XYZ file of C-alpha atoms in Angstrom:
570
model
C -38.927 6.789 18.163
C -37.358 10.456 18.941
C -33.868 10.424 20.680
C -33.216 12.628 23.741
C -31.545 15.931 23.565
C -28.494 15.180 25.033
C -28.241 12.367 22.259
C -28.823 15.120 19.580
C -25.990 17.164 20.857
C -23.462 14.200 21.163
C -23.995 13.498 17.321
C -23.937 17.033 16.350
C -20.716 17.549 18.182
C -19.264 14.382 16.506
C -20.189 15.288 13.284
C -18.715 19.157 13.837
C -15.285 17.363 15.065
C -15.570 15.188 12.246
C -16.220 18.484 9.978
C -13.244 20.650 11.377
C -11.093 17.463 11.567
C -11.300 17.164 7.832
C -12.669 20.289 6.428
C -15.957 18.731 4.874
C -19.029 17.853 5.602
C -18.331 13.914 7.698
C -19.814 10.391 5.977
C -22.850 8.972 8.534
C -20.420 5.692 8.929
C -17.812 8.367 10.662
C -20.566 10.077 12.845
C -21.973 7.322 14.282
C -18.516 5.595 15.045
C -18.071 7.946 17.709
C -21.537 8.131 18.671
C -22.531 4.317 19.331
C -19.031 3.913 21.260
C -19.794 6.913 23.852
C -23.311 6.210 23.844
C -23.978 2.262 23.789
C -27.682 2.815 25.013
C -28.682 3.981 21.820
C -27.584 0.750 19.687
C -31.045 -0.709 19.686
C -31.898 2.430 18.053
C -29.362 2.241 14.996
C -32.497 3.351 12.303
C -33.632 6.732 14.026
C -29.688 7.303 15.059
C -28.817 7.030 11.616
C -31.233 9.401 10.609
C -30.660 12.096 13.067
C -26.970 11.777 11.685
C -28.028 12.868 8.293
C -30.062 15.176 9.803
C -27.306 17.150 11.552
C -24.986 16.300 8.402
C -26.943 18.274 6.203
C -27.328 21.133 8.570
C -23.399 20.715 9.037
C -23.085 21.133 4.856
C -24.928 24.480 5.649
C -21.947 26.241 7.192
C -18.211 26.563 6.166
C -15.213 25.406 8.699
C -14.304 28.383 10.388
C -18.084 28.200 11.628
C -18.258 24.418 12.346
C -14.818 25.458 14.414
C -16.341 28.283 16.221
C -19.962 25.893 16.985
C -17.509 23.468 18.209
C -15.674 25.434 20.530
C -18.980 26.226 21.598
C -20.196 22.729 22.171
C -17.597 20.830 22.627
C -14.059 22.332 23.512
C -12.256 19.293 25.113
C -12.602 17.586 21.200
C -11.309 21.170 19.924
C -8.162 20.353 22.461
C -8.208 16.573 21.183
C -7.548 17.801 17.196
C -4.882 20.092 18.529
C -2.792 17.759 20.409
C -3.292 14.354 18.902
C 0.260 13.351 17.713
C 0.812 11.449 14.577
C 2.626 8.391 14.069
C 6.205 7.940 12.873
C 6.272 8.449 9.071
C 8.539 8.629 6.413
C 11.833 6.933 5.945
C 14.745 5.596 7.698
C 18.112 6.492 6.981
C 20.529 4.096 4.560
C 23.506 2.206 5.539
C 25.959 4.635 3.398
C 29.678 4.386 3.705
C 31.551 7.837 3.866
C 32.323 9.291 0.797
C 30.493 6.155 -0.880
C 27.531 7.401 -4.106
C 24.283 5.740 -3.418
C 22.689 3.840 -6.653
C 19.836 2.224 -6.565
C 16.644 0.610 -8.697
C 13.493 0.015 -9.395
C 13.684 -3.145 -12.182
C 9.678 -4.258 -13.345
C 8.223 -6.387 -15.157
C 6.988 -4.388 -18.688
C 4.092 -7.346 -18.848
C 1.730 -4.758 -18.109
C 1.373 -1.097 -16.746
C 2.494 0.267 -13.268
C 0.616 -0.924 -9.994
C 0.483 1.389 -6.940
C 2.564 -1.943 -5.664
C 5.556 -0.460 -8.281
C 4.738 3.326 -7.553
C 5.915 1.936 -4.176
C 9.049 0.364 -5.572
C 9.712 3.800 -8.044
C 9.044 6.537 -5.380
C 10.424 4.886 -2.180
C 13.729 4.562 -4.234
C 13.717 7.580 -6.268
C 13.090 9.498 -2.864
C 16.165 7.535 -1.155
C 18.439 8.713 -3.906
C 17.667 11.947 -3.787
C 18.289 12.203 0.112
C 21.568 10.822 -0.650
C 21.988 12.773 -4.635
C 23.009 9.425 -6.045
C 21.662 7.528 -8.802
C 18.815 6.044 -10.095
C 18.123 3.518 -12.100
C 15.279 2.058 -14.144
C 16.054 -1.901 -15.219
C 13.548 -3.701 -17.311
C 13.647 -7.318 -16.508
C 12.475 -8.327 -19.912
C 13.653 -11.962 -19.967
C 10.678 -13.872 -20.149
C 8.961 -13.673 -24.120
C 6.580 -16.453 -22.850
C 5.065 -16.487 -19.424
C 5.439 -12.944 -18.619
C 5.353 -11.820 -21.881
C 6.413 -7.968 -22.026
C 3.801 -5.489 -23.318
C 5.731 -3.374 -25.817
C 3.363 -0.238 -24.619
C 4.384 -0.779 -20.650
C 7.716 0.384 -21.547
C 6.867 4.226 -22.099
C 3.997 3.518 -19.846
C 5.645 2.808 -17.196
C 8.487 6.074 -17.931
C 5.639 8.386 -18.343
C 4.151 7.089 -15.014
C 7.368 7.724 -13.160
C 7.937 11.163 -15.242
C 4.020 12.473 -13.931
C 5.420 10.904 -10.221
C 8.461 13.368 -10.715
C 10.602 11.083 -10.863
C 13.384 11.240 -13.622
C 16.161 8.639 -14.031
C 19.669 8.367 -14.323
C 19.533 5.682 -16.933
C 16.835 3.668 -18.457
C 18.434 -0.333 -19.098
C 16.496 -2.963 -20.773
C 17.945 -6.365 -19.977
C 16.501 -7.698 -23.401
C 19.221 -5.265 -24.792
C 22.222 -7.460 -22.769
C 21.904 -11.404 -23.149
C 25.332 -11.398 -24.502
C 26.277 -9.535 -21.222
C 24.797 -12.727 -19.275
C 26.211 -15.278 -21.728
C 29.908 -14.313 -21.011
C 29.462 -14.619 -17.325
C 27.612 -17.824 -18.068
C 30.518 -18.937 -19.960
C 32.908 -17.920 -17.027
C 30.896 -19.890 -14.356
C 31.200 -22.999 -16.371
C 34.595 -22.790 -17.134
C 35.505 -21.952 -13.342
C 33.227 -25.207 -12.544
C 29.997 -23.600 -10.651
C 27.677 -23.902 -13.492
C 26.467 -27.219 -15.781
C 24.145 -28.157 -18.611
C 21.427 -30.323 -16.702
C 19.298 -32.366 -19.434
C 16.987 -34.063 -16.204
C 13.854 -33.410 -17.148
C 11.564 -31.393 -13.769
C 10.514 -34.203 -12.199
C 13.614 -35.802 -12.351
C 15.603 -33.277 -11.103
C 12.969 -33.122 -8.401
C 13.245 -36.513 -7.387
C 17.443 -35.554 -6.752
C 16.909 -32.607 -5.302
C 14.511 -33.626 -2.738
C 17.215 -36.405 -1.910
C 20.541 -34.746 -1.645
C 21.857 -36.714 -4.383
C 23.523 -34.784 -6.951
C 21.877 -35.511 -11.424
C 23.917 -37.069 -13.104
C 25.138 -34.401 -15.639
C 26.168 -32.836 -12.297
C 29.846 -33.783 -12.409
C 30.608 -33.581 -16.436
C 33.442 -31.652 -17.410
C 33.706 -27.898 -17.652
C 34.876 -28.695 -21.515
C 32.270 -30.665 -21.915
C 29.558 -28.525 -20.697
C 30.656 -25.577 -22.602
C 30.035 -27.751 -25.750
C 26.233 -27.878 -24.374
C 26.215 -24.406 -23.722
C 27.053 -23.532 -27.624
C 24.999 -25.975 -28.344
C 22.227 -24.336 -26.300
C 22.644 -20.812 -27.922
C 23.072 -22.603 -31.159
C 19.285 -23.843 -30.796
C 20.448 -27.079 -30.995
C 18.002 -28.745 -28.075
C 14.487 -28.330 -27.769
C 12.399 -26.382 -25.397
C 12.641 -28.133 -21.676
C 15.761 -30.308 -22.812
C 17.919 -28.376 -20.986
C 18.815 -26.344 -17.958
C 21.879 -24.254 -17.063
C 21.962 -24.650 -13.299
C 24.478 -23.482 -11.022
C 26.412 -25.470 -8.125
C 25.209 -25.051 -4.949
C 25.664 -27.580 -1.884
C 23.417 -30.382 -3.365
C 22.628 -31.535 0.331
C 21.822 -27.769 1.409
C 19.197 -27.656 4.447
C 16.717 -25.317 2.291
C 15.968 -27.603 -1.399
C 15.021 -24.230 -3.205
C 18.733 -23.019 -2.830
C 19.835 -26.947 -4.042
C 21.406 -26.390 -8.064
C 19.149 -23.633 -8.953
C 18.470 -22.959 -12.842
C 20.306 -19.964 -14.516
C 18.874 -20.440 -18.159
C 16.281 -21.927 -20.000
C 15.360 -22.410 -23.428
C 12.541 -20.469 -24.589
C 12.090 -20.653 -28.586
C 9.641 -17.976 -28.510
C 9.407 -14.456 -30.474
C 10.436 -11.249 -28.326
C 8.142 -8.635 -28.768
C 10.206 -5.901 -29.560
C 11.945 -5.967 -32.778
C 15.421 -4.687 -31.640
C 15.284 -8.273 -30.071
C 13.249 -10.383 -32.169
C 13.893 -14.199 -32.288
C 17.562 -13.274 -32.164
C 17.924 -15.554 -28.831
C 16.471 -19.214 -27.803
C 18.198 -19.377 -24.106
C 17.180 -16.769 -21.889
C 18.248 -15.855 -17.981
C 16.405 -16.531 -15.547
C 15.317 -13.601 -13.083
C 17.825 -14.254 -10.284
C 20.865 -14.770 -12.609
C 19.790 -11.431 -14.998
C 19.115 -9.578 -11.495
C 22.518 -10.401 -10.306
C 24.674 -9.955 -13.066
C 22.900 -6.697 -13.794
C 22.681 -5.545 -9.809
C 26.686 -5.531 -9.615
C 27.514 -4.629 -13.609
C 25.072 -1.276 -13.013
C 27.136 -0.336 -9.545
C 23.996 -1.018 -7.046
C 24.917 -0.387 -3.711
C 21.437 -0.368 -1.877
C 18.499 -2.449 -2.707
C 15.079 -2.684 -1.359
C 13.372 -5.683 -2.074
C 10.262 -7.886 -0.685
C 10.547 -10.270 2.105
C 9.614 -12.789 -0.110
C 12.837 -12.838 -2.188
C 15.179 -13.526 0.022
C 15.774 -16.979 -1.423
C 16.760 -15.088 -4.586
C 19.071 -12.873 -2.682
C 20.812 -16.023 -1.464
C 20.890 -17.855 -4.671
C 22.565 -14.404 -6.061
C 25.177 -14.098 -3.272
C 26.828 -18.016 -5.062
C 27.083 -15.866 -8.162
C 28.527 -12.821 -6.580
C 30.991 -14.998 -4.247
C 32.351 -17.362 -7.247
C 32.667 -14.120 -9.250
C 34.670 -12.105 -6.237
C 32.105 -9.771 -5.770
C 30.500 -7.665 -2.849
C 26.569 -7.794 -2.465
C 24.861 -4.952 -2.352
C 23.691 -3.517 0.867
C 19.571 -4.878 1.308
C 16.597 -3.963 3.117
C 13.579 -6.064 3.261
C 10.275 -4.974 3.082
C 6.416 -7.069 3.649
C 3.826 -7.245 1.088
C 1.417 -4.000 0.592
C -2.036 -4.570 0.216
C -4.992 -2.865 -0.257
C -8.161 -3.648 1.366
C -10.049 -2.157 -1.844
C -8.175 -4.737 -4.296
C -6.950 -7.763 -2.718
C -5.127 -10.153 -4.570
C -4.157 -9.357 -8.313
C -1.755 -10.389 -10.759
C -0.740 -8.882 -13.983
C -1.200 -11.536 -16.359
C -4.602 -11.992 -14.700
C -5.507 -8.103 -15.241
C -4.412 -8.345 -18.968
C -6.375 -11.652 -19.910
C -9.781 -9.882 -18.181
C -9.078 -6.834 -20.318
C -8.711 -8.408 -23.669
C -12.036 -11.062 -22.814
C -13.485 -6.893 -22.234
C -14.128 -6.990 -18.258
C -12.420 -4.034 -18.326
C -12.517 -1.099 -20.204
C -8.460 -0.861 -20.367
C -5.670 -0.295 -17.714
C -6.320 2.936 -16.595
C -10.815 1.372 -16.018
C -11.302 2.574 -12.328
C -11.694 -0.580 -10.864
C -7.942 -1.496 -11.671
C -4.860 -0.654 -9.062
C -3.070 0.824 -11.951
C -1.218 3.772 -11.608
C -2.769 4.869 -14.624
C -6.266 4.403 -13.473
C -5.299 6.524 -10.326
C -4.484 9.392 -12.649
C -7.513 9.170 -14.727
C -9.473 9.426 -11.618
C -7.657 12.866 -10.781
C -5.113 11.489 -7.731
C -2.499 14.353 -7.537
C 1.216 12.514 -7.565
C 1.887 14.338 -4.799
C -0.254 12.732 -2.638
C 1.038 9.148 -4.037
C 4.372 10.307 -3.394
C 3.857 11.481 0.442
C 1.001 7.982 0.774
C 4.037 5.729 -0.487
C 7.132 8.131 1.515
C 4.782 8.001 4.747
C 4.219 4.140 4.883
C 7.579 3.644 5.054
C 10.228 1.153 4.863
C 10.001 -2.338 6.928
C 9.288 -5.943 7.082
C 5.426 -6.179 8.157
C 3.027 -6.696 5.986
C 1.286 -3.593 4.952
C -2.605 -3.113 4.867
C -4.279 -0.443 4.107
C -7.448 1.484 2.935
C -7.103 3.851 -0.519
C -9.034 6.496 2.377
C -5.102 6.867 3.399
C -4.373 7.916 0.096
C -7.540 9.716 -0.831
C -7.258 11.735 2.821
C -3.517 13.381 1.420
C -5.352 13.825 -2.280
C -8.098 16.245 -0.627
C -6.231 18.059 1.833
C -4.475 18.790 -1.868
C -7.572 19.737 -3.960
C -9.709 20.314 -1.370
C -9.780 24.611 -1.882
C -8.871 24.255 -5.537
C -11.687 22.311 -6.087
C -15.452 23.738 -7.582
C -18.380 22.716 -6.123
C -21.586 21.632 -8.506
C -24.886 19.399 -7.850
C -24.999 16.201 -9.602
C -28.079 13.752 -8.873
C -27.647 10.169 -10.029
C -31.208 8.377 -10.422
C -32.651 11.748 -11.334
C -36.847 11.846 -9.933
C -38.860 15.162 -11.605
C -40.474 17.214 -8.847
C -42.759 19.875 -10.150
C -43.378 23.052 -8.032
C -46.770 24.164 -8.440
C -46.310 27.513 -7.516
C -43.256 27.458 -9.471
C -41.917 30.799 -10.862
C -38.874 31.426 -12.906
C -35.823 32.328 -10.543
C -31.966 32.742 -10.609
C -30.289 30.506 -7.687
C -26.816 31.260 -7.684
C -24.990 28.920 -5.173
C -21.047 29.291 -4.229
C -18.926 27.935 -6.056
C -16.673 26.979 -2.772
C -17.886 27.322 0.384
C -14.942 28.796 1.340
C -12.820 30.126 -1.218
C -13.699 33.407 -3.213
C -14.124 31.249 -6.354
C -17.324 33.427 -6.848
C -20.958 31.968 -7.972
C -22.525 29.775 -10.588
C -26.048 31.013 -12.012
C -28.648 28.584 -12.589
C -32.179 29.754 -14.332
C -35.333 27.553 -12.588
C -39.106 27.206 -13.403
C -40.906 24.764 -12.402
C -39.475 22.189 -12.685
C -36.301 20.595 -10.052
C -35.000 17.283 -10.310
C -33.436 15.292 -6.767
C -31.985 11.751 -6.468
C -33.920 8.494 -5.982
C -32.538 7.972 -2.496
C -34.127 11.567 -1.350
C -37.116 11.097 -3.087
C -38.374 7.238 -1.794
C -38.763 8.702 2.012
C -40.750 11.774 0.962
C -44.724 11.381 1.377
C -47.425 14.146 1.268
C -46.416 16.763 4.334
C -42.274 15.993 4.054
C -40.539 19.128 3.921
C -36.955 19.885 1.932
C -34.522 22.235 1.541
C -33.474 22.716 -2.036
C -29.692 23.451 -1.337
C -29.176 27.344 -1.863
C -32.477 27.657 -3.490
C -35.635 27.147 -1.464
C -38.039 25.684 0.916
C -40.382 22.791 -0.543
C -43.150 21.018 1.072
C -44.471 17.762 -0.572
C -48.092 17.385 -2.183
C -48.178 14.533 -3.687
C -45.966 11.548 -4.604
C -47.489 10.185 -7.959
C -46.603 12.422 -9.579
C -44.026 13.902 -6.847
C -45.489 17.567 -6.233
C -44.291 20.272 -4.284
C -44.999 23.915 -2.955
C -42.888 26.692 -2.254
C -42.890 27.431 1.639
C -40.389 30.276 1.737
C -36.430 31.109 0.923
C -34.660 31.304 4.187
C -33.425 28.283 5.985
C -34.245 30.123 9.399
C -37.580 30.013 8.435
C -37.603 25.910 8.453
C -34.339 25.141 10.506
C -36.847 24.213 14.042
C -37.922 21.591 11.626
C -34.919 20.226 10.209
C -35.959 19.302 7.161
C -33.667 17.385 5.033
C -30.984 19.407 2.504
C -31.112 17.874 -0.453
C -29.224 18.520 -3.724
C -30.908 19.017 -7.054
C -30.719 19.863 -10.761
C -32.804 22.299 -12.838
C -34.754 21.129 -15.763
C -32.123 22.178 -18.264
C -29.165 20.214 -17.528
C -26.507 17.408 -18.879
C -26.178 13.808 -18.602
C -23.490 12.103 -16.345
C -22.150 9.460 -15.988
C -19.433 8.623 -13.128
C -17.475 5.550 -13.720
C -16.406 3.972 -10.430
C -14.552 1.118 -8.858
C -18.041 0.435 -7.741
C -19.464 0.737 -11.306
C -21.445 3.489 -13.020
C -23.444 5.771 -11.605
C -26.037 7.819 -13.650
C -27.690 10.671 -13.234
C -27.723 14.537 -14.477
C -25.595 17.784 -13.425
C -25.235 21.468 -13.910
C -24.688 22.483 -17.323
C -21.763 24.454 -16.114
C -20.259 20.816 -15.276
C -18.945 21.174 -19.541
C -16.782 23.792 -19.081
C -14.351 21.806 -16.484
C -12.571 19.430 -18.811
C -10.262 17.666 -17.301
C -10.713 18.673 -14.253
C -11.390 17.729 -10.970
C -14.922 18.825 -8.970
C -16.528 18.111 -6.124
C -20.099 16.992 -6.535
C -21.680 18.163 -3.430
C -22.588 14.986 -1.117
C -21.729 12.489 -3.548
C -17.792 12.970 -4.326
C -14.790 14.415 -5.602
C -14.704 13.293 -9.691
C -12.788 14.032 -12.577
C -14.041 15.196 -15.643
C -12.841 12.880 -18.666
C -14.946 13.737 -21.659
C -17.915 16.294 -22.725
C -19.813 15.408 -25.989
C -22.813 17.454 -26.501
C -24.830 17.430 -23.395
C -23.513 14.551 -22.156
C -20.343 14.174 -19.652
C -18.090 11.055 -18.448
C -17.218 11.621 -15.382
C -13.928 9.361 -13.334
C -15.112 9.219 -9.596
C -11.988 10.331 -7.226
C -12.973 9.822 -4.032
C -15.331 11.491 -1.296
């Protein structure tokens, strides 16, 4: 079924607004977008839409922007007038409530039971950024507390300090709270003695049962002598694991139950990992007591935290009003997610690693912050992803395309171009004869030209190849014109060098590799993909390319004649 002309030109002025839009060649999924919603007729015929948008793709890939601009403006000018005056949206972030004369500090205090998510690059750059509009201080706080459940990772530590240092971001002070349970002990001794803290030895259900029916355990009313015995006793490893609780006074008939007596310390008779700390301690701070006593002894004065935790903020604010002090200033922000990675937890991520799902924490498929710098994301455009999403109380969610869009307007003209063809299929010319193609390098930077020798002998991808039949014509991208012979074996002849001399037909553009060339593979949060490239691919390093119509990738390792390629984005 053919489409009518008027169809042809909607799709090819699509795909040009699509091209000058974002300086690249568009995806078909883009193209037809716009196509199917001006022209609803043609839904019936998604199959022979589809592949007039390749069609016009690949003639797109032919030019360079400032002639997909001037064919636009041709076409099309009212879409030229839409890219000029569509307005963004509102980015970036709001100011802080700061007091004249008053020094903004502020945190970003993880977990070290694993490395950084783009969750914390959130949490490092949104508060790094703050403090530098303001030229306060930043802080870095490892809540280290837990040597069981969340059991720090002693590498996360530097991981997570190289992570911020590659972000830019260099702190004021690095704390680790593993390095201050004495800290927390005196103010635990000071809440008992002033009667807002107890040593509960109610076992959780228990407890439960009282706390779910306003009625107060019984150790609740003991002594402040008394319970300071306990307490030594505590720190003394006296009682065993889940014997008993430090919990501080609340109202025990309070309307929410999770604010009712809430626990301060626990015993935990299990190793710290790092030496310094060892098994020096049994009785360990919970988060919201630790986060507290730390938030007002480091001088916060702003804090950003998750919607989620404002029951912790208001279990903190009975510690900071029976100790005379002034919470810090808070704004509350939703949940981020990412359509690519849904749900995820640390401990989750860690236990798949070690059982060898996962090649480590920087494997592609992980929202590490180490993965996204494997893959060749610039910080930059992390920095201005995370600055632009702002600072508010909806739930976030978004695509990685948000994130990969900043990374190419970034690498885009830095960037080499090569051809790389995953599920490699021989073609053999049979008029074949030894010649020097010597595509661009960039289509539109002076980066010069690559020089590749070919004989006989081309290889294309699998997807090109299983449409082809005797009769199908090709362009070889910056080489040639082929038509097919035969398919077992897949033959082909030479039918000229210039495009003009095939473009009435519009034969497909296809990439290909010559029969001297190197392995690849590109690892992927969709998995590996295998195939062969340019032998010029081995001289880029650690670097990032652009493998023309399959993606932007970074070059991880070159053995031989074989490459590992990270996939970055399109």
């Amino acid at each position: 079924m053919t489409l009518e002309d008027e169809d042809i030109k909607t799709i090819e002025k699509f795909a040009l607004h699509n091209a000058v839009k974002y300086r690249q060649p568009p995806q078909v999924g883009a193209v037809m977008g716009r196509v199917m919603g001006q022209c609803p007729h043609l839904r019936p015929k998604a199959k022979d839409v589809t592949a007039e948008v390749q069609k016009v793709i690949d003639q797109v890939a032919e030019g360079n922007p400032d002639e997909w601009q001037q064919r636009l403006e041709e076409v099309a000018p009212e879409l030229i007038e839409e890219l000029n005056t569509k307005k963004e949206p509102e980015k970036g972030l709001k100011p802080l409530d700061v007091a004249e004369g008053e020094k903004v500090v502020m945190r970003f205090a993880p977990n070290p039971n694993g490395p950084a998510t783009l969750g914390s690059a959130r949490g490092m750059v949104i508060n790094s950024e703050y403090v530098k509009m303001y030229r306060g201080d930043f802080i870095i706080r490892f809540d280290d507390t837990d040597p069981q459940t969340k059991r720090p990772l002693l590498e996360a530590y530097e991981w997570y300090l190289d992570d911020c240092h590659w972000l830019g971001i260099e702190p004021d002070r690095v704390v680790k709270a593993s390095d201050r349970i004495t800290l927390y002990y005196e103010y635990a001794r000071k809440l008992i003695e002033m009667g807002h803290a107890y040593v509960c030895f109610c076992d959780g259900t228990d407890f439960k049962k009282y706390k779910d029916s306003c009625a107060p355990c019984p150790d609740r009313d003991r002594d402040p002598a008394k319970n300071l015995e306990h307490w030594h006793k505590m720190i003394e490893g006296d009682y065993e694991e889940k014997s008993a609780v430090l919990r501080i006074k609340t109202e025990i008939d309070h309307k929410d139950p999770a604010l009712r007596d809430f626990g301060a310390f626990r015993i935990v008779k299990a190793t710290h990992p790092r030496s310094e700390v060892g098994d020096k301690y049994v009785v360990w701070p919970l988060l919201d007591f630790e986060g507290a006593i730390e938030d007002h002894e480091l001088g916060m004065t702003h804090i950003i935290r998750g919607k989620d935790l404002m029951d912790s903020e208001k279990r903190q604010k009975y510690i900071y009003d029976y100790l005379g002090w002034e919470y810090p200033k808070t704004t509350h922000w939703g949940r981020i997610k990412m359509h690519e990675f849904g749900k995820f937890s640390t401990s989750a991520l860690r236990k798949s690693i070690e059982e060898g799902e996962y090649t480590g924490w920087d494997d592609p498929r992980l929202p590490t912050i180490r993965a996204i710098r494997r893959r060749g994301i610039k910080p930059e455009a992390l920095r201005k992803f995370m600055v632009d999403m702002g600072v508010g109380e909806t739930d976030v969610s978004i695509s990685m395309d948000s994130l990969y869009s900043e990374n190419r307007k970034l690498i885009d003209s830095q960037t080499k171009r090569f051809f790389f063809v995953p599920d490699p299929q021989k073609v053999e010319i049979i008029d074949g004869r030894h010649t020097v193609a010597t595509p661009p390098l960039h289509p539109v930077e002076n980066m010069g030209n690559r020089s590749i020798e070919v004989d006989n002998i081309v290889y294309i991808s699998g997807e090109d190849a299983k449409e082809l039949s005797p009769g199908s014509l090709l362009r070889l991208k910056d080489l040639y014109n082929i038509e097919i012979v035969s398919t077992q074996p897949l033959r082909a002849k030479h039918i000229g060098d210039s495009m003009d001399e095939v473009r009435k037909k519009r034969p497909p553009i296809v990439q290909w590799v010559a029969k001297d060339n190197l392995h690849v593979d590109v690892l992927s949060p969709e998995g590996i993909f295998t195939g062969i490239g340019e032998l010029q691919i081995a001289n880029e390093i650690d670097k990032v390319v652009q493998f023309e119509r399959f993606g932007f990738c970074r070059i991880d390792d070159v053995k031989e004649k074989k490459v590992v390629a990270y996939f970055t984005h399109k």
